[in-house]
CSV table of C-alpha atoms in Angstrom, one decimal:
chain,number,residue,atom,x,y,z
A,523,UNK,CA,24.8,16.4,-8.2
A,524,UNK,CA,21.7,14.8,-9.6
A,525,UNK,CA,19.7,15.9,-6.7
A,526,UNK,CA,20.7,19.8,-6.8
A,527,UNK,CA,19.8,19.6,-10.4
A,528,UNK,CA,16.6,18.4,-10.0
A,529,UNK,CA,16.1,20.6,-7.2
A,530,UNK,CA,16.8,23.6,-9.3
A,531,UNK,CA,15.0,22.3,-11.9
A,532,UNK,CA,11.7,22.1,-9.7
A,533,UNK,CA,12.0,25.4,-8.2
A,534,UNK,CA,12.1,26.8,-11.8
A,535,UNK,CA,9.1,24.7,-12.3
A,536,UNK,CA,6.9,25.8,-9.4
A,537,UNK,CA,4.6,28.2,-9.3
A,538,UNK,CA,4.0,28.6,-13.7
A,539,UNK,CA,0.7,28.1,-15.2
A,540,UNK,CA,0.5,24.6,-17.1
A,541,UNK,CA,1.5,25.8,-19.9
A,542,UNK,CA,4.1,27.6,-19.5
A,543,UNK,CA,6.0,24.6,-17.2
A,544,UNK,CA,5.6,22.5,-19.6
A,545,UNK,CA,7.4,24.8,-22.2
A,546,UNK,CA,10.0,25.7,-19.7
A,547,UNK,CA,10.3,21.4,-18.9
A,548,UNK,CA,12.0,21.6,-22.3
A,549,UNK,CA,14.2,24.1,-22.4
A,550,UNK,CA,16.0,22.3,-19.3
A,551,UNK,CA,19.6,20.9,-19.5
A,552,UNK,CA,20.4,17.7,-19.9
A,553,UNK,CA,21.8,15.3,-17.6
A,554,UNK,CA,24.9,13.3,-17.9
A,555,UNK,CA,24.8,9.8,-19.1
A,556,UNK,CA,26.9,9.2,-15.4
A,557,UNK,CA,23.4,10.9,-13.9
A,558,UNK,CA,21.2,9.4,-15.9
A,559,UNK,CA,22.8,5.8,-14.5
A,560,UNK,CA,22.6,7.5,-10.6
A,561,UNK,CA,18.8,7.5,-11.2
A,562,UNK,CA,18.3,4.2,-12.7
A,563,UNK,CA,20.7,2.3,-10.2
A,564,UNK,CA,19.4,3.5,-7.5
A,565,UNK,CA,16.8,1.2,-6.7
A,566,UNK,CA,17.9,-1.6,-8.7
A,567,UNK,CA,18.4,-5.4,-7.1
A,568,UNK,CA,19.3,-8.5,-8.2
A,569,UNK,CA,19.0,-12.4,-6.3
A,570,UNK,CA,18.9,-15.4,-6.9
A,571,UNK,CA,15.7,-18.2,-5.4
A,572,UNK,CA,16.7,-21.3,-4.6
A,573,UNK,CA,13.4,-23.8,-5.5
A,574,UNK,CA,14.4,-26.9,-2.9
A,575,UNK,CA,17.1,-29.7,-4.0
A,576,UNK,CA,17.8,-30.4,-7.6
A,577,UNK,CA,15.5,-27.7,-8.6
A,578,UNK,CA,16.4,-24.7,-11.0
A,579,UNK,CA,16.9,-21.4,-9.2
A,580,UNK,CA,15.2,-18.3,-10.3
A,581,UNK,CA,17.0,-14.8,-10.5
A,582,UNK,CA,14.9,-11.7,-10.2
A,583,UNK,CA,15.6,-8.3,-11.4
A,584,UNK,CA,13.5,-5.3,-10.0
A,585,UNK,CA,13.9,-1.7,-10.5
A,586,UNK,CA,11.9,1.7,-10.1
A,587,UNK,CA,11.5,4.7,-11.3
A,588,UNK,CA,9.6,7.8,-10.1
A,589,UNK,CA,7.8,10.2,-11.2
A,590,UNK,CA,4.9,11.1,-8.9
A,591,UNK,CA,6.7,12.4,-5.7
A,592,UNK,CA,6.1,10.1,-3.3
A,593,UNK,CA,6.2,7.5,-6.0
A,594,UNK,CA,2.9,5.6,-6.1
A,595,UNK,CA,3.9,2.3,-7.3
A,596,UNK,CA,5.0,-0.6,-4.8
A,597,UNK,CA,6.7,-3.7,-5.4
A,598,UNK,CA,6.2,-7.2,-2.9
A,599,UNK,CA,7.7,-10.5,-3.9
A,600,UNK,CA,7.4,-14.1,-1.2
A,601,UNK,CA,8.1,-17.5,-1.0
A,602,UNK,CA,5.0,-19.6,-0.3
A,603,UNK,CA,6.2,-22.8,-0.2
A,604,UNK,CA,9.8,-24.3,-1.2
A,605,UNK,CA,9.2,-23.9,-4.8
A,606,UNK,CA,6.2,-21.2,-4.9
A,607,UNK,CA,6.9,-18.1,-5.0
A,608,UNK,CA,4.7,-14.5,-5.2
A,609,UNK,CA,5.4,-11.6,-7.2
A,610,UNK,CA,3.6,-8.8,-7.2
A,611,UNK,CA,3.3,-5.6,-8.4
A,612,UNK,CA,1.0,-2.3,-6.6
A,613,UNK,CA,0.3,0.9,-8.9
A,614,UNK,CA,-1.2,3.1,-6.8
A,615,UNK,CA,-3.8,6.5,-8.3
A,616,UNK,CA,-4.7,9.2,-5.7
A,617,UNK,CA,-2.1,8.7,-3.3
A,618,UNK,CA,0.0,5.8,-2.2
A,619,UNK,CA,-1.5,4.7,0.7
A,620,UNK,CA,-3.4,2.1,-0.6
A,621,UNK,CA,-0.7,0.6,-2.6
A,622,UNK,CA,1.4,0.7,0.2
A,623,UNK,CA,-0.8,-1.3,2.5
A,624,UNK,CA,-1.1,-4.0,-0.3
A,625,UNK,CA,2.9,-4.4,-0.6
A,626,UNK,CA,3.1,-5.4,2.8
A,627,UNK,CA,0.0,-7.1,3.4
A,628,UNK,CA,-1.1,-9.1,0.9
A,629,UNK,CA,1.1,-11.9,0.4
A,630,UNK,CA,0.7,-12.3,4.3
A,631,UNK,CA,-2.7,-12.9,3.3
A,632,UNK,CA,-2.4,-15.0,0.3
A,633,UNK,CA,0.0,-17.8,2.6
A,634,UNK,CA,-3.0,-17.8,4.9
A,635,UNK,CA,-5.1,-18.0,1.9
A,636,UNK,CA,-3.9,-21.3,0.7
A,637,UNK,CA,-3.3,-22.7,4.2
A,638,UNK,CA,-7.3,-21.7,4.2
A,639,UNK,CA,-8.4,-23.7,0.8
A,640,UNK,CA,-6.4,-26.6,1.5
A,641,UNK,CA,-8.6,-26.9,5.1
A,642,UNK,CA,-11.5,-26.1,2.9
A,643,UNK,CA,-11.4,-28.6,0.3
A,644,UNK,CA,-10.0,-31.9,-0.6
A,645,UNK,CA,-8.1,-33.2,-3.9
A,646,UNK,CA,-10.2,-34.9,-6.4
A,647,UNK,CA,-7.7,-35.1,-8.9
A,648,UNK,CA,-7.0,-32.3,-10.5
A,649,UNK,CA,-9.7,-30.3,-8.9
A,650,UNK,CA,-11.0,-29.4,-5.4
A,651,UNK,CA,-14.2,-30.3,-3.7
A,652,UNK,CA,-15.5,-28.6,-0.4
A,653,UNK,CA,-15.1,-31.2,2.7
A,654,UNK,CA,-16.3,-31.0,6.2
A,655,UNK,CA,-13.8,-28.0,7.0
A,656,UNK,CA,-16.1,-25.5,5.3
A,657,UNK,CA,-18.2,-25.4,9.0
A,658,UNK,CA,-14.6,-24.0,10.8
A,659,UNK,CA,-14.4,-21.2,8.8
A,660,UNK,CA,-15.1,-17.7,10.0
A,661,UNK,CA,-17.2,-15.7,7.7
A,662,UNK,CA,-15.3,-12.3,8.2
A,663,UNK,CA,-11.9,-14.1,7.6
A,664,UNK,CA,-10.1,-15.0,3.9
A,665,UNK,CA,-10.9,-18.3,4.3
A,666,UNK,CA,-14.6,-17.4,5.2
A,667,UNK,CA,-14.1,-15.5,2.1
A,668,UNK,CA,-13.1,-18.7,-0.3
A,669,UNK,CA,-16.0,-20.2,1.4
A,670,UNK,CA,-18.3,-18.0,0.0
A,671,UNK,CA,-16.6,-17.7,-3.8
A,672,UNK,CA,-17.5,-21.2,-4.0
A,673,UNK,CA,-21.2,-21.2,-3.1
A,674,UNK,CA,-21.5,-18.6,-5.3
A,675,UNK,CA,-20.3,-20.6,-8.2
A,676,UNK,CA,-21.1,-24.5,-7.5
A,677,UNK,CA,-20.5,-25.3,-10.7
A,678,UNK,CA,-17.5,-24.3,-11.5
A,679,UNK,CA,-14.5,-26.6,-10.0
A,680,UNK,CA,-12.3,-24.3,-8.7
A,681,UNK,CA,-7.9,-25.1,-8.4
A,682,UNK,CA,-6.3,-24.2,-5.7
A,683,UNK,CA,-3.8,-21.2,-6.6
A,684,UNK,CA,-6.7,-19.5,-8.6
A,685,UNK,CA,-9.4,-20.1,-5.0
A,686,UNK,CA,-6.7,-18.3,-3.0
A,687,UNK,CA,-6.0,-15.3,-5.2
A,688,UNK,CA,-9.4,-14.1,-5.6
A,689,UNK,CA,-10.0,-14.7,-1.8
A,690,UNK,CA,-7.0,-13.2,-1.0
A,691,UNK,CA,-8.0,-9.9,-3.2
A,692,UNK,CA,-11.3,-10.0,-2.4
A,693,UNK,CA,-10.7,-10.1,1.2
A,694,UNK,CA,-7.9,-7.8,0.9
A,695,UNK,CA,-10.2,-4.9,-1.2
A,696,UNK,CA,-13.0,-5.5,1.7
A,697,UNK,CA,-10.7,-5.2,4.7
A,698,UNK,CA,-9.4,-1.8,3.1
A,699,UNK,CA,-12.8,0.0,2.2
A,700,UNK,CA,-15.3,-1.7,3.9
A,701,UNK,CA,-14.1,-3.1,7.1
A,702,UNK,CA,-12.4,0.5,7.8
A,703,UNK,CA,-15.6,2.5,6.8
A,704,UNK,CA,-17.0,0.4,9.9
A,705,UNK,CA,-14.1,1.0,12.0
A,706,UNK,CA,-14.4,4.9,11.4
A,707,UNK,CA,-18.0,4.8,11.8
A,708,UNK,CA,-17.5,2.6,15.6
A,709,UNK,CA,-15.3,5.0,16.9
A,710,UNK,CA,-15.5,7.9,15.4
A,711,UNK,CA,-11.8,8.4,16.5
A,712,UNK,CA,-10.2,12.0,14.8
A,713,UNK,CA,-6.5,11.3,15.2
A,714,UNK,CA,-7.2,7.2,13.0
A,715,UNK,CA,-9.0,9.1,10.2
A,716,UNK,CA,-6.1,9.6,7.6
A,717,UNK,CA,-4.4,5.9,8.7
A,718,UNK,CA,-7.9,4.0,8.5
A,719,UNK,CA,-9.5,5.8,5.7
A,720,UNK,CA,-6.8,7.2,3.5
A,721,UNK,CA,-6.0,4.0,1.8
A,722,UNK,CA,-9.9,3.5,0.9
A,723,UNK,CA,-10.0,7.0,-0.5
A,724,UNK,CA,-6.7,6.1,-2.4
A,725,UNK,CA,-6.7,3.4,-5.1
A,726,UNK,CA,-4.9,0.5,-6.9
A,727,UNK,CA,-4.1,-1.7,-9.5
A,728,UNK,CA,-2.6,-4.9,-8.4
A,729,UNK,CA,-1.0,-7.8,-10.6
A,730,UNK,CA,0.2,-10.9,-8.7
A,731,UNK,CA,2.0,-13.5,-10.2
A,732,UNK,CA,2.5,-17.0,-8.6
A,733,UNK,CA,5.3,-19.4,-9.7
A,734,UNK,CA,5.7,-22.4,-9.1
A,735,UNK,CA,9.2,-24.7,-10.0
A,736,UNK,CA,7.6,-28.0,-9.0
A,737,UNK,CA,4.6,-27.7,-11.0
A,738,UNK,CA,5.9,-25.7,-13.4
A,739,UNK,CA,3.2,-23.1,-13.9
A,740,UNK,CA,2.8,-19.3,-13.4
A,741,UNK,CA,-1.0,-18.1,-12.3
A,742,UNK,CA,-1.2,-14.2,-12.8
A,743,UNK,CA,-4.2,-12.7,-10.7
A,744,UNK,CA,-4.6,-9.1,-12.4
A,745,UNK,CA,-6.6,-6.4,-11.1
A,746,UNK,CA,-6.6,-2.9,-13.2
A,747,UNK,CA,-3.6,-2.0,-16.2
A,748,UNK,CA,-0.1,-3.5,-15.0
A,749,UNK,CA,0.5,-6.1,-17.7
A,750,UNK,CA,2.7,-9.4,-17.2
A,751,UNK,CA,4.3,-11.1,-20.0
A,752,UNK,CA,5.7,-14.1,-20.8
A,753,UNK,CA,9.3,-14.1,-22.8
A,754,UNK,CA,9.2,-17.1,-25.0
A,755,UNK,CA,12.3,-18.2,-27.0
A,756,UNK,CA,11.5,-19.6,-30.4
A,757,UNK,CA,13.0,-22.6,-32.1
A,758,UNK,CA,15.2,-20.1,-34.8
A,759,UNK,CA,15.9,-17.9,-32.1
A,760,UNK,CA,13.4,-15.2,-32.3
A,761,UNK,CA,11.8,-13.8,-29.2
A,762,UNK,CA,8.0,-14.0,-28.6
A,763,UNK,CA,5.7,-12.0,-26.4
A,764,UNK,CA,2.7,-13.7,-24.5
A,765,UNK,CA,0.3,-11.8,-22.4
A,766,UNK,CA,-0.5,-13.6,-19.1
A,767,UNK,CA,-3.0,-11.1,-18.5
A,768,UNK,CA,-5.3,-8.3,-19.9
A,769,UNK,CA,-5.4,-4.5,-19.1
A,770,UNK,CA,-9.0,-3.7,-17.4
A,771,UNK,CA,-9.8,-0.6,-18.8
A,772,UNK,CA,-12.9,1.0,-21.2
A,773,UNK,CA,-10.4,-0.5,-24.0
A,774,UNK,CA,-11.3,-4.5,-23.4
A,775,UNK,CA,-14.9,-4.8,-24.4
A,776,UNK,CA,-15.2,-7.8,-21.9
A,777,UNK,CA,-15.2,-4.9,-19.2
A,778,UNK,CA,-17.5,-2.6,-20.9
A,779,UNK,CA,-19.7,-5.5,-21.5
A,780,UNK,CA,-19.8,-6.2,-18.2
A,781,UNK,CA,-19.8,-2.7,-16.7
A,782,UNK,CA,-22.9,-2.3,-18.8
A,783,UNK,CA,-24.6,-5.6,-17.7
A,784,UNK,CA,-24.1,-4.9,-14.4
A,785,UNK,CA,-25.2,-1.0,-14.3
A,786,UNK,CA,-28.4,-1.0,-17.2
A,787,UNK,CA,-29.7,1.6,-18.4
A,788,UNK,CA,-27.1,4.0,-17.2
A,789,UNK,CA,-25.7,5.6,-20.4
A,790,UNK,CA,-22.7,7.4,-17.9
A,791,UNK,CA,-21.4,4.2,-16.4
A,792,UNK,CA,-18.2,4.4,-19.3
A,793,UNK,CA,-18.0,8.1,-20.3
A,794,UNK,CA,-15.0,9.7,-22.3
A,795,UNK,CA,-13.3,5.9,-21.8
A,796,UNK,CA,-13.3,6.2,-17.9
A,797,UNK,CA,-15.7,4.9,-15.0
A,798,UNK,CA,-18.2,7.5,-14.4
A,799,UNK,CA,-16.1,9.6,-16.3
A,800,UNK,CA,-13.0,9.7,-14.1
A,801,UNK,CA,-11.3,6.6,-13.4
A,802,UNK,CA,-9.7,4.6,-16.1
A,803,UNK,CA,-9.4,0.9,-14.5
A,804,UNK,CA,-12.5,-0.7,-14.3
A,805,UNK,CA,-11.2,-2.7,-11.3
A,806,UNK,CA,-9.2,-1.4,-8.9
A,807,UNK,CA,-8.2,-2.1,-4.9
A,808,UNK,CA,-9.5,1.0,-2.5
A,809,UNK,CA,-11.6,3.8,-4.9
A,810,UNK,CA,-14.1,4.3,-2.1
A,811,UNK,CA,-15.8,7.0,-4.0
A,812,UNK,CA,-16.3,4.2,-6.6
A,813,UNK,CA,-17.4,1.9,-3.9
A,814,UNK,CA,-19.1,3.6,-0.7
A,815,UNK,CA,-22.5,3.7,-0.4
A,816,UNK,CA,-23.6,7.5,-1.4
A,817,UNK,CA,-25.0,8.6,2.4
A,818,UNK,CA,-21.3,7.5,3.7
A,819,UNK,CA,-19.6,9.4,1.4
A,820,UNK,CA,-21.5,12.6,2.2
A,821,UNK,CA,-20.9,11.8,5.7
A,822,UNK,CA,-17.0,11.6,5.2
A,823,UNK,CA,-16.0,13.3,2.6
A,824,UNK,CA,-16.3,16.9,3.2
A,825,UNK,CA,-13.8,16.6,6.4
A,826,UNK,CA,-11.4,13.8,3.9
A,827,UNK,CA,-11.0,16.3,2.0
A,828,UNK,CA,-10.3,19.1,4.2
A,829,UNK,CA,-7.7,17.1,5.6
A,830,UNK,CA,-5.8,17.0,2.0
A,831,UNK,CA,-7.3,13.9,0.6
A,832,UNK,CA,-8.8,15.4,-2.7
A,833,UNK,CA,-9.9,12.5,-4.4
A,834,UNK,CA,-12.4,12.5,-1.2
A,835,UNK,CA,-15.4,13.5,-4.2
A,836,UNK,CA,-18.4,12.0,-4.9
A,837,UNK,CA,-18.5,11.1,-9.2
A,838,UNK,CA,-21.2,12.6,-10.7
A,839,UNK,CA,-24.3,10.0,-11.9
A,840,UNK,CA,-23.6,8.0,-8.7
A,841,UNK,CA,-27.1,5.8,-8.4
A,842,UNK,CA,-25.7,2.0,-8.0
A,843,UNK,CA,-22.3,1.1,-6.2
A,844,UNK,CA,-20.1,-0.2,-6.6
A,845,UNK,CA,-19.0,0.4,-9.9
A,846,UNK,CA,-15.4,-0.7,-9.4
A,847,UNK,CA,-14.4,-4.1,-7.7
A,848,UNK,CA,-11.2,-5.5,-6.8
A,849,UNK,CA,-11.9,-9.1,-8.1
A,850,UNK,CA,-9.1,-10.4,-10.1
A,851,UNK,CA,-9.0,-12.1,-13.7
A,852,UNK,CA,-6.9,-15.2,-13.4
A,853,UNK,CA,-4.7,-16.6,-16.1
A,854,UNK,CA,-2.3,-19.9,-15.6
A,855,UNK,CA,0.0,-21.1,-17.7
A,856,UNK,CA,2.3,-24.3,-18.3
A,857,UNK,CA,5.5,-23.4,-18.2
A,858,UNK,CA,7.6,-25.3,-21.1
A,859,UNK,CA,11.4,-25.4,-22.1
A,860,UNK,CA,11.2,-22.4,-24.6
A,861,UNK,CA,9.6,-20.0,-22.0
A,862,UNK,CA,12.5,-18.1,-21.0
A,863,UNK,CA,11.1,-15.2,-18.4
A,864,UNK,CA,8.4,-13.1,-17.0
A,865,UNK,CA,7.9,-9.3,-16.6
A,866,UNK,CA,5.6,-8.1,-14.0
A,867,UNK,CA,5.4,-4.2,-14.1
A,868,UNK,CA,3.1,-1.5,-14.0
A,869,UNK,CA,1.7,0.4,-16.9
A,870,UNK,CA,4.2,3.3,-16.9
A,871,UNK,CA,6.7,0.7,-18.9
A,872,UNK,CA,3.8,0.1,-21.6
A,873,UNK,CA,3.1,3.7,-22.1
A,874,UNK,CA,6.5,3.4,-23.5
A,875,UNK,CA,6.9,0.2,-25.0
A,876,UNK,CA,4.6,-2.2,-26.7
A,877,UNK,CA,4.5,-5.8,-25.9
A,878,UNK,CA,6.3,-7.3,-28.2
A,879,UNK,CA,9.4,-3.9,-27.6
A,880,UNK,CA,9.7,-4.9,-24.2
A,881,UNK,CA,9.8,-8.6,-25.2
A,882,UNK,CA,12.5,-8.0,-28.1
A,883,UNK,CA,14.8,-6.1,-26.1
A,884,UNK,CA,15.1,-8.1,-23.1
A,885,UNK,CA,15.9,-11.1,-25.4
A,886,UNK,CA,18.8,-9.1,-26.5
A,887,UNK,CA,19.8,-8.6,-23.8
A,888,UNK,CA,19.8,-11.8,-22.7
A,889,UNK,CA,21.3,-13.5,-25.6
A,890,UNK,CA,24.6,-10.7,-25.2
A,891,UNK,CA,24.7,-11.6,-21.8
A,892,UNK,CA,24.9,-15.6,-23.1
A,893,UNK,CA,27.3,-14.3,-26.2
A,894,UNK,CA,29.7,-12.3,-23.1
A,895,UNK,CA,29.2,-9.7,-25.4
A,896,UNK,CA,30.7,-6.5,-23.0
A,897,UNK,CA,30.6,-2.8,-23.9
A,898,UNK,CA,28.4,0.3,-23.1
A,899,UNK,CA,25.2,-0.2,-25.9
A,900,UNK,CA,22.1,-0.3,-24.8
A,901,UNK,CA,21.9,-3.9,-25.3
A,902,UNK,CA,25.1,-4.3,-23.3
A,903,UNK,CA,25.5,-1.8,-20.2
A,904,UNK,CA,23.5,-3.2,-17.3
A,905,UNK,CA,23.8,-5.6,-15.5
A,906,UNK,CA,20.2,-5.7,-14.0
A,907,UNK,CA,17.4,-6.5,-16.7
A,908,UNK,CA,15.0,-4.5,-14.9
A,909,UNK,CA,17.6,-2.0,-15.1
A,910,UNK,CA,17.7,-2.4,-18.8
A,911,UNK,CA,14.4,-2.5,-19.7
A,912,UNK,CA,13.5,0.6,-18.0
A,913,UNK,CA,16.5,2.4,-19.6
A,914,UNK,CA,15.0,1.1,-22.9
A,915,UNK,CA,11.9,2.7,-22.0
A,916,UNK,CA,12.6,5.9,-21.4
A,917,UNK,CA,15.4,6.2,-24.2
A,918,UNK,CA,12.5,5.6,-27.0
A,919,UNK,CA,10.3,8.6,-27.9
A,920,UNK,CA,6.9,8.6,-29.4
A,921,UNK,CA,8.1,7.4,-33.0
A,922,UNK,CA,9.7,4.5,-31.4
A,923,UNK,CA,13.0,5.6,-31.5
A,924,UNK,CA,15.9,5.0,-29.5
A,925,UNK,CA,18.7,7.9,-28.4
A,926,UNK,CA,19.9,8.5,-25.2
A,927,UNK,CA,19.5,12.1,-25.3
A,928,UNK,CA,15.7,11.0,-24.7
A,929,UNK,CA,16.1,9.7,-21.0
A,930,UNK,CA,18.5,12.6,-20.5
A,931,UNK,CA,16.1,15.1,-21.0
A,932,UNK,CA,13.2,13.0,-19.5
A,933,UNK,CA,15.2,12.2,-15.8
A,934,UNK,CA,16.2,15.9,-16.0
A,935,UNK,CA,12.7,16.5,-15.4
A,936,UNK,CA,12.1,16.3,-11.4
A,937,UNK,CA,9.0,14.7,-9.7
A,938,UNK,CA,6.3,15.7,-9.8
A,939,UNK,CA,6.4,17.4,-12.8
A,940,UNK,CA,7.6,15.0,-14.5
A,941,UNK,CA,4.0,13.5,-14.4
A,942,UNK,CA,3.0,15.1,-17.4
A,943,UNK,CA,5.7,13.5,-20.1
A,944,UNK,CA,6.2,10.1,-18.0
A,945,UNK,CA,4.5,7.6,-15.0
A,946,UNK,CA,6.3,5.5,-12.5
A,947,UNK,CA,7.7,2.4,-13.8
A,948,UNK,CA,8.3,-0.5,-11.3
A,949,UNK,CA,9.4,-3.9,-12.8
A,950,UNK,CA,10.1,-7.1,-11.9
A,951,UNK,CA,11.5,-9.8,-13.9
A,952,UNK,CA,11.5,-13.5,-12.9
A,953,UNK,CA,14.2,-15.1,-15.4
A,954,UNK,CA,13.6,-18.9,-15.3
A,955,UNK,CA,15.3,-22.4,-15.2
A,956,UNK,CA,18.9,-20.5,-13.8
């Protein structure tokens, strides 16, 4: 079986230097193509969303692959409203535990989000204006928290989907690292350490996108390097890629500017292309060693991380937290007849493809799927796109080639040592007007 394998594989694995596993990684067999599609059907699903009377449903494909064991990435997806829907997706760093509280607690919070801004302001056409409800709302609370992005910013006329995605991560980030560092710091309480304080110690990137069939618009909130694209189908049939966000990492010079404008004069703040030298988003949920204040971390982090958390370390040129925030960069977008789809998934897919190769194959596949082309290609063989698209991943080698002996050797590979050729992948894909 797969699993005995990859079980044999790993104990082969443990215990050699770095070197030397990584040499002995490839000289291990090959699985089966019949393995290879164990592994990649395993988590796959497929459904259809029905978007209220006379609207057109949407059909979602989602899929995961490890390669961090546990896997650190997390997946979420809700209706909001008949014909609103969240989709999100969590790549955790140092652990899974703060990924793992976003996937089930976020879009909670983003439904009492809007419920929040719509007591918060009134319509003035297209734009919102605060109203008497601002006085009823709790400071410590999401809404409390919209309240507060608003006064912050009078000028700028905030909509109502963007308002409640930044609240909703803003709020989300603070419950997780500072509200628990308060918690901790109340009670003191031994056995609550790890529950409370692991997912602050533990990090993530977080995209969310919001669609909505009645107005006809996606807004992607995008916090970190998980990338969501838009699959546009030209008039002579080509296939077009459009970012509807933008990786948050020492690459954009918007973030470097901005790291730098709001940390002067410190030359470290973006060293070797990382934050402080270690951590490549430049926003991120959870990070506390990022985030806490530099007397709370020496209070804490010597039992963290004699209690296995060993990202429990302060940075080194720590003088001005927080260098890391969770607040998100919003992008919306009119939906027209010619866009087609969107992929939501974390940045283990683009290590392998580029946007345009992830793009390009899923039209394919689409248009042999419209064609009832049959068979076992690549373009052909699955029926889930997530499904697909991953396989297309991990079939292509660095050259941008395409052979199935690739993923053979790759998936042969167990977790977690596996984490030196490949990341998790998670997708989701949100296939429109069905």
């Amino acid at each position: 079986s797969v699993a005995t394998k990859r079980d044999d594989a790993r104990k082969r694995l443990d215990g050699l230097a770095s070197k030397e596993r990584r040499e002995e990684a490839k000289r291990l067999g090959l699985l089966t193509s019949d393995e290879v599609d164990a592994i990649l059907e395993a988590h796959e699903r497929s459904w259809y969303v029905s978007t209220g009377s006379g609207a057109p449903r949407l059909r979602v494909d989602t899929n995961q692959v490890s390669s961090n064991a546990p896997i650190e990435d997390y997946l979420a997806w809700s209706p909001l409203a008949s014909t609103q829907f969240m989709f999100g997706v969590f790549d955790g760093h140092a652990g899974y535990m703060c990924a793992e509280q976003l996937s089930t607690r976020l879009a909670p919070m983003l439904s009492e989000s809007l419920k929040a801004v719509d007591k918060l302001i009134a319509k003035d056409g297209d734009k919102l204006i605060a109203n008497d409800g601002d006085k009823d709302l709790a400071p410590t609370d999401v809404g409390g928290t919209a309240l507060k992005l608003r006064r912050e910013a009078p000028g700028i006329a905030w909509d109502r989907v963007p308002l409640a995605l930044t609240a909703t991560f803003v709020r989300m980030d603070h419950e997780l690292v500072t509200d628990s560092l308060a918690e901790f710091q109340r009670t003191r309480d031994a056995a609550t350490v790890d529950a409370l304080l692991g997912p602050a110690v533990s990090g993530s990137c977080g995209l969310v996108a919001v669609v909505d069939t009645e107005a006809n618009e996606v807004v992607v909130a995008n916090t970190g390097d998980s990338r969501a694209l838009l699959g546009v189908r030209l008039g002579d049939g080509r296939w077009k890629a459009v970012r509807l966000s933008e990786d948050q990492t020492a690459d954009n010079a918007n973030e470097t500017a901005r790291m730098t404008r709001e940390h002067p004069n410190e030359t470290s703040v973006i060293h070797r292309g990382r934050v402080l030298g270690g951590l490549m988003p430049t926003r991120a949920f959870g990070d506390c060693r990022y985030k806490w204040p530099l007397d709370a971390q020496r209070d804490l982090f010597p039992t963290l991380y004699e209690r296995g958390h060993r990202y429990a370390t302060t940075p080194p040129n720590y003088t001005t937290p927080p260098y890391v925030t969770a607040r998100p960069v919003i992008v919306r977008h009119k939906l027209g007849p010619n866009d087609k789809f969107v992929v939501v998934a974390t940045d283990g897919l683009y290590d392998q493809l580029s946007d345009d190769e992830v793009v390009g194959s899923l039209g394919q596949w689409y248009d042999a799927r419209s064609a009832g082309m049959e068979g076992n290609s690549l373009t052909t063989q699955d029926e889930n796109a997530a499904t697909h698209l991953v396989r297309a991943a991990l079939s292509t080698d660095r050259l941008g080639r395409r052979d199935d002996t690739v993923i053979r050797r790759l998936l042969a590979i167990p977790p977690p040592h596996s984490r030196r050729f490949r990341d998790d992948i998670s997708v989701q894909i949100i296939t429109l007007n069905q």
